[in-house]
């Protein structure tokens, strides 16, 4: 999977499951720009693992603060 494909899918998850209506560039910060709190970030990690069919420890998501960084993580982990 490419980072571009992962990015598009993540944007879809953010729009559909978290009702994010703001513009979602790759540089968007998950907490400050998109308003996700720690519970929402946990839910997002679960949905990403489910939708992209991979398992990752919570530590894999630690330090991932932007949508672009999340897309890169997914591209590296997804089959």
Coordinates of N, CA, C and O in Angstrom, one line a residue:
X1 N 0.8 -1.2 0.0 CA 0.0 0.0 0.0 C 0.9 1.2 0.0 O 1.9 1.3 0.7
X2 N 0.5 2.2 -0.7 CA 1.2 3.5 -0.8 C 0.7 4.4 0.3 O -0.4 4.3 0.8
X3 N 1.6 5.4 0.6 CA 1.2 6.4 1.6 C 0.0 7.2 1.1 O -0.8 7.6 1.8
X4 N 0.0 7.4 -0.2 CA -1.1 8.2 -0.8 C -2.5 7.5 -0.6 O -3.5 8.1 -0.3
X5 N -2.5 6.2 -0.9 CA -3.7 5.4 -0.7 C -4.1 5.4 0.7 O -5.3 5.5 1.1
X6 N -3.1 5.2 1.6 CA -3.4 5.2 3.1 C -4.0 6.5 3.5 O -4.9 6.6 4.3
X7 N -3.4 7.6 3.0 CA -3.9 9.0 3.3 C -5.3 9.1 2.9 O -6.1 9.6 3.8
X8 N -5.7 8.8 1.7 CA -7.1 8.9 1.3 C -8.0 8.1 2.2 O -9.1 8.6 2.5
X9 N -7.6 6.9 2.5 CA -8.5 6.1 3.4 C -8.6 6.7 4.8 O -9.7 6.6 5.4
X10 N -7.5 7.2 5.3 CA -7.5 7.8 6.7 C -8.4 9.1 6.6 O -9.2 9.3 7.6
X11 N -8.4 9.9 5.6 CA -9.2 11.0 5.5 C -10.7 10.6 5.5 O -11.6 11.2 6.1
X12 N -11.0 9.5 4.8 CA -12.4 8.9 4.7 C -12.8 8.5 6.1 O -13.9 8.8 6.6
X13 N -11.9 7.8 6.9 CA -12.3 7.4 8.2 C -12.5 8.7 9.1 O -13.5 8.7 9.9
X14 N -11.7 9.7 9.0 CA -11.8 10.9 9.8 C -13.2 11.6 9.5 O -13.8 12.1 10.4
X15 N -13.5 11.6 8.2 CA -14.8 12.3 7.8 C -16.0 11.5 8.3 O -17.0 12.0 8.8
X16 N -16.0 10.2 8.0 CA -17.1 9.3 8.3 C -17.3 8.9 9.7 O -18.5 8.9 10.2
X17 N -16.3 8.6 10.4 CA -16.4 8.1 11.8 C -16.2 9.2 12.8 O -16.7 9.0 14.0
X18 N -15.5 10.3 12.5 CA -15.2 11.3 13.5 C -15.9 12.7 13.1 O -15.6 13.6 13.8
X19 N -16.6 12.7 12.0 CA -17.3 13.9 11.5 C -16.4 15.1 11.4 O -16.8 16.2 11.7
X20 N -15.1 14.9 11.0 CA -14.2 16.0 10.7 C -14.6 16.6 9.4 O -14.6 16.0 8.4
X21 N -15.0 17.9 9.5 CA -15.4 18.6 8.3 C -14.4 19.6 7.8 O -14.5 20.1 6.7
X22 N -13.4 19.9 8.6 CA -12.3 20.8 8.2 C -11.5 20.2 7.1 O -11.5 18.9 6.9
X23 N -10.7 21.0 6.5 CA -9.7 20.5 5.5 C -8.7 19.6 6.2 O -8.3 19.9 7.3
X24 N -8.3 18.5 5.6 CA -7.4 17.6 6.2 C -6.2 17.4 5.3 O -6.0 16.4 4.6
X25 N -5.3 18.4 5.4 CA -4.0 18.2 4.7 C -3.1 17.2 5.5 O -3.4 16.8 6.6
X26 N -2.1 16.7 4.8 CA -1.2 15.8 5.4 C -0.5 16.3 6.7 O -0.2 15.6 7.6
X27 N -0.4 17.7 6.7 CA 0.3 18.3 7.9 C -0.7 18.5 9.0 O -0.2 19.1 10.1
X28 N -2.0 18.2 8.9 CA -2.9 18.4 10.0 C -2.5 17.6 11.2 O -2.3 16.4 11.1
X29 N -2.5 18.3 12.3 CA -2.2 17.7 13.6 C -3.4 17.0 14.1 O -4.5 17.7 14.1
X30 N -3.3 15.8 14.5 CA -4.5 15.0 14.9 C -5.2 15.7 16.1 O -6.4 15.7 16.2
X31 N -4.5 16.2 17.1 CA -5.1 16.8 18.3 C -5.4 18.2 18.1 O -6.6 18.6 18.3
X32 N -4.5 19.1 17.7 CA -4.7 20.5 17.7 C -5.5 20.9 16.5 O -6.4 21.8 16.6
X33 N -5.3 20.4 15.3 CA -6.0 20.8 14.1 C -7.3 20.1 13.9 O -8.3 20.7 13.5
X34 N -7.4 18.8 14.3 CA -8.6 18.0 14.0 C -9.4 17.8 15.3 O -10.5 17.3 15.2
X35 N -8.9 18.2 16.5 CA -9.6 18.1 17.7 C -9.8 16.7 18.3 O -10.7 16.6 19.1
X36 N -9.0 15.8 17.9 CA -9.1 14.4 18.5 C -8.5 14.4 19.9 O -7.4 14.9 20.1
X37 N -9.2 13.8 20.8 CA -8.7 13.6 22.2 C -8.1 12.2 22.3 O -8.1 11.4 21.3
X38 N -7.7 11.8 23.5 CA -7.0 10.5 23.6 C -7.9 9.4 23.3 O -7.5 8.4 22.7
X39 N -9.2 9.5 23.7 CA -10.1 8.4 23.4 C -10.3 8.3 21.9 O -10.4 7.2 21.3
X40 N -10.5 9.4 21.2 CA -10.7 9.4 19.8 C -9.5 8.8 19.1 O -9.6 8.1 18.1
X41 N -8.3 9.2 19.6 CA -7.1 8.6 19.0 C -7.0 7.1 19.1 O -6.6 6.4 18.2
X42 N -7.4 6.6 20.3 CA -7.5 5.2 20.5 C -8.5 4.5 19.5 O -8.2 3.5 18.9
X43 N -9.6 5.1 19.4 CA -10.6 4.6 18.4 C -10.1 4.7 17.0 O -10.3 3.7 16.2
X44 N -9.4 5.7 16.6 CA -8.8 5.8 15.3 C -7.8 4.7 15.1 O -7.8 4.1 14.0
X45 N -7.0 4.5 16.0 CA -6.0 3.4 15.9 C -6.7 2.0 15.7 O -6.3 1.2 14.8
X46 N -7.8 1.8 16.4 CA -8.5 0.6 16.3 C -9.1 0.5 14.9 O -9.0 -0.6 14.2
X47 N -9.7 1.5 14.4 CA -10.4 1.5 13.1 C -9.3 1.3 12.0 O -9.6 0.6 11.0
X48 N -8.2 2.0 12.1 CA -7.1 1.8 11.1 C -6.7 0.4 11.1 O -6.5 -0.2 10.0
X49 N -6.4 -0.2 12.2 CA -6.0 -1.6 12.2 C -7.0 -2.5 11.6 O -6.7 -3.5 10.9
X50 N -8.3 -2.3 11.9 CA -9.4 -3.1 11.4 C -9.5 -2.9 9.9 O -9.5 -3.9 9.1
X51 N -9.5 -1.7 9.4 CA -9.7 -1.4 8.0 C -8.5 -1.8 7.1 O -8.7 -2.1 6.0
X52 N -7.3 -1.7 7.7 CA -6.1 -2.0 6.9 C -5.6 -3.4 7.2 O -4.5 -3.8 6.7
X53 N -6.3 -4.1 8.1 CA -5.9 -5.5 8.4 C -4.5 -5.8 8.8 O -3.8 -6.5 8.3
X54 N -4.1 -5.0 9.9 CA -2.9 -5.3 10.5 C -3.0 -5.0 12.0 O -3.9 -4.4 12.5
X55 N -2.1 -5.6 12.8 CA -2.1 -5.4 14.2 C -0.8 -4.7 14.6 O 0.2 -4.9 14.0
X56 N -0.9 -3.8 15.5 CA 0.2 -3.0 16.0 C 0.0 -2.8 17.5 O -1.1 -2.6 18.0
X57 N 1.1 -2.7 18.2 CA 1.1 -2.3 19.6 C 0.8 -0.9 19.7 O 1.0 -0.1 18.7
X58 N 0.3 -0.4 20.8 CA -0.1 1.0 21.0 C 1.2 1.9 20.8 O 1.1 3.0 20.3
X59 N 2.3 1.3 21.1 CA 3.6 2.1 21.0 C 3.9 2.5 19.5 O 4.5 3.4 19.3
X60 N 3.3 1.7 18.6 CA 3.6 2.0 17.2 C 3.0 3.3 16.8 O 3.5 4.0 15.9
X61 N 1.9 3.7 17.5 CA 1.2 4.9 17.2 C 1.7 6.1 18.0 O 1.4 7.3 17.7
X62 N 2.5 5.8 19.0 CA 3.1 6.9 19.9 C 4.0 7.8 19.1 O 4.8 7.3 18.3
X63 N 3.8 9.0 19.2 CA 4.7 10.0 18.4 C 4.1 10.3 17.1 O 4.7 11.2 16.4
X64 N 3.1 9.6 16.6 CA 2.5 10.0 15.3 C 1.5 11.1 15.6 O 0.5 10.9 16.3
X65 N 1.8 12.3 15.1 CA 1.0 13.4 15.4 C 0.2 14.0 14.3 O -0.7 14.8 14.5
X66 N 0.6 13.7 13.0 CA 0.0 14.3 11.9 C -0.7 13.2 11.0 O -0.3 12.0 11.1
X67 N -1.6 13.6 10.2 CA -2.2 12.7 9.3 C -1.2 12.1 8.3 O -1.3 10.9 8.0
X68 N -0.3 12.9 7.8 CA 0.7 12.3 6.9 C 1.6 11.3 7.6 O 1.9 10.3 7.0
X69 N 2.0 11.5 8.8 CA 2.8 10.5 9.6 C 2.0 9.3 9.8 O 2.6 8.1 9.7
X70 N 0.7 9.4 10.0 CA -0.1 8.2 10.2 C -0.2 7.4 8.9 O -0.2 6.2 8.9
X71 N -0.3 8.1 7.8 CA -0.4 7.5 6.5 C 0.9 6.7 6.2 O 0.9 5.6 5.7
X72 N 2.0 7.3 6.6 CA 3.3 6.6 6.4 C 3.4 5.4 7.3 O 3.9 4.3 6.8
X73 N 2.9 5.4 8.5 CA 2.9 4.3 9.4 C 2.0 3.2 8.8 O 2.4 2.0 8.7
X74 N 0.8 3.5 8.3 CA -0.1 2.5 7.7 C 0.6 1.9 6.5 O 0.5 0.7 6.3
X75 N 1.2 2.7 5.6 CA 1.8 2.2 4.4 C 2.9 1.2 4.8 O 3.1 0.2 4.1
X76 N 3.6 1.5 5.8 CA 4.7 0.5 6.3 C 4.2 -0.7 6.9 O 4.8 -1.8 6.8
X77 N 3.0 -0.7 7.6 CA 2.5 -1.8 8.3 C 1.5 -2.7 7.6 O 1.4 -3.9 7.8
X78 N 0.7 -2.0 6.7 CA -0.4 -2.8 6.1 C 0.1 -3.7 5.0 O 1.1 -3.5 4.4
X79 N -0.6 -4.9 4.9 CA -0.1 -5.9 3.9 C -0.3 -5.4 2.5 O -1.0 -4.6 2.2

